[in-house]
Tab-separated table of C-alpha atoms in Angstrom:
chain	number	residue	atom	x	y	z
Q	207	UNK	CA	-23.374	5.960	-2.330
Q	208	UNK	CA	-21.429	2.607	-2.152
Q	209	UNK	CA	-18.046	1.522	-3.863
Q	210	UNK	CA	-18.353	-1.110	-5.443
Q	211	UNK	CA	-14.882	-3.153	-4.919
Q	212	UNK	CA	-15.687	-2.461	-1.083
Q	213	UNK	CA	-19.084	-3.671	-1.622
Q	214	UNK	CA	-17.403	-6.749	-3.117
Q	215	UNK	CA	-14.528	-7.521	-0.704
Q	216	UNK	CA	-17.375	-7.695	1.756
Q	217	UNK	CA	-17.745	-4.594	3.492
Q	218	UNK	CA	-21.397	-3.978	3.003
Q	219	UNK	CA	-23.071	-1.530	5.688
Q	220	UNK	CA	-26.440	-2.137	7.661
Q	221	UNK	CA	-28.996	-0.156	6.816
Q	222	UNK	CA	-31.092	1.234	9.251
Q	223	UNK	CA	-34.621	0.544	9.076
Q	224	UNK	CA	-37.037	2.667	7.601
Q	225	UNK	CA	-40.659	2.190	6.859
Q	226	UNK	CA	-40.456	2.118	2.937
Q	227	UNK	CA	-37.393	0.211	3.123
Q	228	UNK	CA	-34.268	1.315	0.784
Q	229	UNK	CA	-33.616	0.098	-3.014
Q	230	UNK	CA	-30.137	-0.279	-4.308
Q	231	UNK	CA	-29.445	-0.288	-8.249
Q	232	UNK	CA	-26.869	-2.764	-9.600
Q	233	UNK	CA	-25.806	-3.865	-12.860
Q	234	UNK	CA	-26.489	-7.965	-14.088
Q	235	UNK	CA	-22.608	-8.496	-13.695
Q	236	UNK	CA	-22.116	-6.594	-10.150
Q	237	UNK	CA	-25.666	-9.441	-9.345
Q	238	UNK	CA	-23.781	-12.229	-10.689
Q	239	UNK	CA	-20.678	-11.459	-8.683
Q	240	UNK	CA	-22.787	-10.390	-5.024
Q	241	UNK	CA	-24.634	-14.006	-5.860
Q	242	UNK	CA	-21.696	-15.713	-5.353
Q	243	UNK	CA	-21.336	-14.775	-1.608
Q	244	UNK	CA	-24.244	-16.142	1.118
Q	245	UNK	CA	-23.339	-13.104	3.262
Q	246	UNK	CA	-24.076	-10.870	0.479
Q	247	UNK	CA	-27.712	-12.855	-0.823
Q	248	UNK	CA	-28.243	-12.557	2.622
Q	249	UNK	CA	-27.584	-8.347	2.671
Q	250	UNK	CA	-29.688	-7.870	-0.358
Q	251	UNK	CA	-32.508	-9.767	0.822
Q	252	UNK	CA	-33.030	-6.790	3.436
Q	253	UNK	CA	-34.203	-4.418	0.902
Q	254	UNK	CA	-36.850	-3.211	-0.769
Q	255	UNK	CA	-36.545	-2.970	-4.457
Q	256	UNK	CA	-33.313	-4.045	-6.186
Q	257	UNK	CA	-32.923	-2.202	-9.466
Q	258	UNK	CA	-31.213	-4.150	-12.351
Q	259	UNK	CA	-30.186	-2.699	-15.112
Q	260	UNK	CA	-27.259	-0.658	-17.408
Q	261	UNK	CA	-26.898	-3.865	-19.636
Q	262	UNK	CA	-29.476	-7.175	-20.642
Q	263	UNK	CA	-29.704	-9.693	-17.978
Q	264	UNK	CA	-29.838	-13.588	-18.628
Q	265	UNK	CA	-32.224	-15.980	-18.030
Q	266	UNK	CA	-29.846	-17.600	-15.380
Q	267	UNK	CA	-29.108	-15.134	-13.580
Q	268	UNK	CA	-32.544	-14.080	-13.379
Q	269	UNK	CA	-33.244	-17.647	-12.502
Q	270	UNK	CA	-30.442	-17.397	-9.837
Q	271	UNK	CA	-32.070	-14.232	-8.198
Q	272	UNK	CA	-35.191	-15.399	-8.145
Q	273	UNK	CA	-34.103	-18.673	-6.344
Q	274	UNK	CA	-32.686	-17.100	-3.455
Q	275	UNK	CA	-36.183	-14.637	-3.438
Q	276	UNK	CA	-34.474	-11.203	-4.144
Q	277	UNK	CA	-36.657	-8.304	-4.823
Q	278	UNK	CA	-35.578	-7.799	-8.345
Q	279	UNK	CA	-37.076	-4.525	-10.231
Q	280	UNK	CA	-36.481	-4.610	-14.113
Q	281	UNK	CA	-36.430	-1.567	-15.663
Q	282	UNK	CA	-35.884	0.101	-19.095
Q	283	UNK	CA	-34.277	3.816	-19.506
Q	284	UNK	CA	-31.367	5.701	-20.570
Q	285	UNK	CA	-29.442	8.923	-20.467
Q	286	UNK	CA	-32.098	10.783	-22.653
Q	287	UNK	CA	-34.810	9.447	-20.565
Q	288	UNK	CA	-33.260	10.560	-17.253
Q	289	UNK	CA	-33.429	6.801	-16.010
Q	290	UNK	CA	-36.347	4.632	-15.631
Q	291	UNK	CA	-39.548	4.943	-17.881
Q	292	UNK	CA	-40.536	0.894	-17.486
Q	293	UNK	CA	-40.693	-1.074	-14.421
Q	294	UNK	CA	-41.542	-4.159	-13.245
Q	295	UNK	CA	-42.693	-4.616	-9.678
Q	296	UNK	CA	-40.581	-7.455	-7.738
Q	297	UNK	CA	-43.894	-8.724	-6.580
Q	298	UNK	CA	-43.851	-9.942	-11.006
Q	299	UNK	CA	-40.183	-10.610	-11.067
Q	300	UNK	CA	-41.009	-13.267	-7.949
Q	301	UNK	CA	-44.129	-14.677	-9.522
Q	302	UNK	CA	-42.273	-15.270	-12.821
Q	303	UNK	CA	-42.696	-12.262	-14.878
Q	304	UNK	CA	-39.724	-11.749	-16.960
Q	305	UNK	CA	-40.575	-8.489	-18.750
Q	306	UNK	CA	-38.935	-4.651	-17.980
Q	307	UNK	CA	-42.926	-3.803	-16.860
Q	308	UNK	CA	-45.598	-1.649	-18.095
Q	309	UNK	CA	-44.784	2.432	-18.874
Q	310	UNK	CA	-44.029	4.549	-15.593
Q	311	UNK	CA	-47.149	7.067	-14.761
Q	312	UNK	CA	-44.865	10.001	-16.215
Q	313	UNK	CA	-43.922	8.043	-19.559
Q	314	UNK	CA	-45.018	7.158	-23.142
Q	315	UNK	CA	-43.747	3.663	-24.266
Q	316	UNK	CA	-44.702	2.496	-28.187
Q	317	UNK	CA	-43.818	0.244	-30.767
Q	318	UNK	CA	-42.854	1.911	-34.522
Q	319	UNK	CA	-41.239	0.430	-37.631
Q	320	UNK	CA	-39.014	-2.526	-37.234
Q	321	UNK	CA	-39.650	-3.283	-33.943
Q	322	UNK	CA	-38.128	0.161	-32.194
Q	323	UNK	CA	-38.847	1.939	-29.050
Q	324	UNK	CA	-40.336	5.306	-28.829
Q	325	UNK	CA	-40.652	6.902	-25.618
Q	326	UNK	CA	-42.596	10.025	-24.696
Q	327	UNK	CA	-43.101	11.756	-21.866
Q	328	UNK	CA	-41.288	15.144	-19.710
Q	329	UNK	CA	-38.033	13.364	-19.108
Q	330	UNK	CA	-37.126	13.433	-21.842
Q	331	UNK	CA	-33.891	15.226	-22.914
Q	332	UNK	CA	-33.919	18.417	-24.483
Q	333	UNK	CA	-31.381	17.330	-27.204
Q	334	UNK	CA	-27.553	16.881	-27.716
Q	335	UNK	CA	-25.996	20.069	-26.657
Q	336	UNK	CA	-25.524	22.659	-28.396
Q	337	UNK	CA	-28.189	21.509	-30.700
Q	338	UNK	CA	-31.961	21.215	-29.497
Q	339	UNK	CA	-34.403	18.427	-30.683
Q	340	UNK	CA	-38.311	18.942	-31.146
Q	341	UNK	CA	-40.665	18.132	-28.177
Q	342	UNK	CA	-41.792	14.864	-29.581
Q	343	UNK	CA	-41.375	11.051	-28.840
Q	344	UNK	CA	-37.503	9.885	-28.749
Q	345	UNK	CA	-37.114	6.836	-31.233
Q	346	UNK	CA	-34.759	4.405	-29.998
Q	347	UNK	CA	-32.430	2.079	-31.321
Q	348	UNK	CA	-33.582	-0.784	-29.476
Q	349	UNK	CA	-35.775	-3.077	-30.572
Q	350	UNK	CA	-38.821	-3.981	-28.497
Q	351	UNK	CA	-42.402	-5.081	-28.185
Q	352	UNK	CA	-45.705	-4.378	-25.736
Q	353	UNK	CA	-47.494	-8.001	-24.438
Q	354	UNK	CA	-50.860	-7.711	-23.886
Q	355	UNK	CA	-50.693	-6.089	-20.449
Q	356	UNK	CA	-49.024	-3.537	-21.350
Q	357	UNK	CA	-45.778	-4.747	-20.259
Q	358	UNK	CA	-42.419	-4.170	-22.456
Q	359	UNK	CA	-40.054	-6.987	-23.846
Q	360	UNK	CA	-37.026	-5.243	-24.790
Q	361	UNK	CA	-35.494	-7.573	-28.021
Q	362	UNK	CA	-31.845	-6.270	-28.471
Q	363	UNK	CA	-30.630	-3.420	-30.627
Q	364	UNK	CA	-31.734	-2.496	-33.708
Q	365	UNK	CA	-28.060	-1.580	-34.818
Q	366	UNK	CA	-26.303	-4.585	-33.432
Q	367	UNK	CA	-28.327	-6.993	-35.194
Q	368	UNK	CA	-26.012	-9.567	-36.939
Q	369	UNK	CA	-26.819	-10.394	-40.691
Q	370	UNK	CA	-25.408	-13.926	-41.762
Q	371	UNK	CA	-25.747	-15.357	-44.959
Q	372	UNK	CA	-29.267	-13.869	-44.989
Q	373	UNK	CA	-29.952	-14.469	-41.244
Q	374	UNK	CA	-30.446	-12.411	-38.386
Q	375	UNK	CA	-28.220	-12.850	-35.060
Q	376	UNK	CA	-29.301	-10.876	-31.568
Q	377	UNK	CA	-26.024	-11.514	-29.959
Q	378	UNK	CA	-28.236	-10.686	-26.916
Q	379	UNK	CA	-29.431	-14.065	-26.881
Q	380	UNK	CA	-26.689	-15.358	-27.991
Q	381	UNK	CA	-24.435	-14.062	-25.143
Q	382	UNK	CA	-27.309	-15.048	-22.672
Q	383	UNK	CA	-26.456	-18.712	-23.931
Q	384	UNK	CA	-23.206	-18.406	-23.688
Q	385	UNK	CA	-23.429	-16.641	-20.190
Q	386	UNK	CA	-25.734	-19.892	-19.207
Q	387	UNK	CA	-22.545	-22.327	-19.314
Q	388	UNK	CA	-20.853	-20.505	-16.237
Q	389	UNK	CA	-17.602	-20.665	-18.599
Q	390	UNK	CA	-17.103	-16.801	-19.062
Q	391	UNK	CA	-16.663	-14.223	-16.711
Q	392	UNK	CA	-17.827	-12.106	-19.620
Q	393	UNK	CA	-18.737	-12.364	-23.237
Q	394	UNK	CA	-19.397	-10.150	-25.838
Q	395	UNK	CA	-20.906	-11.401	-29.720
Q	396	UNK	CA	-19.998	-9.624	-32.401
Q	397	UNK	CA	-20.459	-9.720	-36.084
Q	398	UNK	CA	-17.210	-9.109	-37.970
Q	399	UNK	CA	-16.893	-8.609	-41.868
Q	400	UNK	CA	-16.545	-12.073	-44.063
Q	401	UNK	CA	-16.451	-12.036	-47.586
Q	402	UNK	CA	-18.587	-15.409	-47.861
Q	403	UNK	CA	-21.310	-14.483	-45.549
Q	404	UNK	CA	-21.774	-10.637	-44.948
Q	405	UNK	CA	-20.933	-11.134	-41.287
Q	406	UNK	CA	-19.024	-14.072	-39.370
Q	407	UNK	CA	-20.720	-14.759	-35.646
Q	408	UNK	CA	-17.677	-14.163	-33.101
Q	409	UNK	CA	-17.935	-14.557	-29.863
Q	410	UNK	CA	-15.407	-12.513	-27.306
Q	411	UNK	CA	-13.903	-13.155	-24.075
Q	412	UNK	CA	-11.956	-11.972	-21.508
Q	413	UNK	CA	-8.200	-13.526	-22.163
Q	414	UNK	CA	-7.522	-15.128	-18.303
Q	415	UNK	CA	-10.568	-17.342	-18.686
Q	416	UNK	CA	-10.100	-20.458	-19.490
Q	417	UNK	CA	-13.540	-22.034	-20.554
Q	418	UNK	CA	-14.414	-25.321	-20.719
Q	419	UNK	CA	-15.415	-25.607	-25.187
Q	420	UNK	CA	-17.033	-29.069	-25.055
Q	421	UNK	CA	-19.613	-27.747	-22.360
Q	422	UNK	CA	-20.174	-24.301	-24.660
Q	423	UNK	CA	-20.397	-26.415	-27.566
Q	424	UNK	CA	-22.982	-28.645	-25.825
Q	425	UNK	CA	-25.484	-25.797	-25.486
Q	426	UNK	CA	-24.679	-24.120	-28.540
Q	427	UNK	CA	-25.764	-26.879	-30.509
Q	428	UNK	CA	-28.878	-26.366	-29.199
Q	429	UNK	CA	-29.437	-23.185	-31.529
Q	430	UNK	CA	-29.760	-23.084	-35.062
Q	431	UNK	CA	-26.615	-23.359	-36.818
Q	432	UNK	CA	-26.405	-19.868	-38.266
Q	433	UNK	CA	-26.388	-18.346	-34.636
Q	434	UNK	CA	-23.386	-20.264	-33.266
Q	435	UNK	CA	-20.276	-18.350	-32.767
Q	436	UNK	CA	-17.819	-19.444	-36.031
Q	437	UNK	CA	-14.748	-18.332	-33.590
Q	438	UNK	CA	-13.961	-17.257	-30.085
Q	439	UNK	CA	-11.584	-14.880	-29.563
């Protein structure tokens, strides 16, 4: 086990070498954050596998990893799954693949109504304690889809889909864009009530940052206007 502010103020151990090699699991922002440091590119370029996951990555980051040829596994999993049940092999990740990989030998991964996940398999959890669930396929709340090799595209949440005026906002994508401009440290979309259109789009950041708007207005305009963030807070 590593701690992560040591890990960060640079004291990152060697690791011996062993014929597999050794993984290491980070989340997108503790990637960002290791990214900025040529010492540390330079540590995780000794291993193996590098497992990202806990929260949706963006395209540049993903771009950003790639670059500098890190071994990047994308996964899919959660609590109820006991971790993994997607992966995708960083041989993909470094050809280009952008997907969280086919179903692990041990799993069950399917598409049902409106898009959701439902995972099969012996991982998974027995139910919320005290009460039990049936031994049958867990439906998620995340929204998701299987390409034609087999490989999952995980789309967002099913229950954090925005609904404006009629339209649908995946602040996944949304904060991806936003994440793009380099102006946030972090970022979080939100839909708030509005009496005129069911939802406003807001967009939230930490309060020490001090972004730059005309570049994050520059690549919002890109998107349709419905998805643009009507206030930052």
């Amino acid at each position: 086990p590593l701690e992560w502010k040591a890990l960060e103020n640079g004291q990152r151990p060697t690791v011996p070498a062993k014929p597999r090699g050794w993984v290491i699991s980070l989340v997108p922002t503790q990637l960002e954050r290791l990214l900025g440091n040529e010492a540390a590119v330079a540590w995780l370029q000794t291993f193996q596998i590098i497992f990202l996951g806990g929260a949706p990555a963006w395209p540049s980051l993903l771009a950003a990893a790639a670059a500098q040829r890190l071994p990047i596994s994308l996964g899919y999993g959660m609590t109820e799954t006991a971790a993994m049940v997607s992966a995708l092999r960083p041989a993909e990740f470094l050809a280009g693949l952008r997907s969280n990989g086919p179903a692990m030998p041990h799993a069950t991964v399917r598409i049902g109504d409106g898009e959701r996940i439902s995972i099969g398999g012996p991982s998974l959890f027995r139910g919320y304690y005290p009460a039990a669930r049936p031994a049958e396929p867990f439906i998620t709340q995340d929204r998701g889809r299987v390409d034609e090799h087999g490989h999952l595209h995980v789309l967002g949440r099913a229950d954090a889909v925005i609904i404006t005026g009629g339209e649908k906002v995946d602040p996944v994508e949304l904060e991806g864009v936003l994440r793009a401009t380099g102006q946030f440290p972090d970022v979080v979309v939100l839909g708030l009530p509005d009496h005129r259109w069911g939802q406003q789009v807001v967009a939230v950041y930490p309060g020490n940052a001090h972004p730059n708007f005309h570049e994050v207005i520059r690549a919002t305009n890109r998107l349709a206007d419905y998805k643009r963030p009507k206030r930052f807070v």
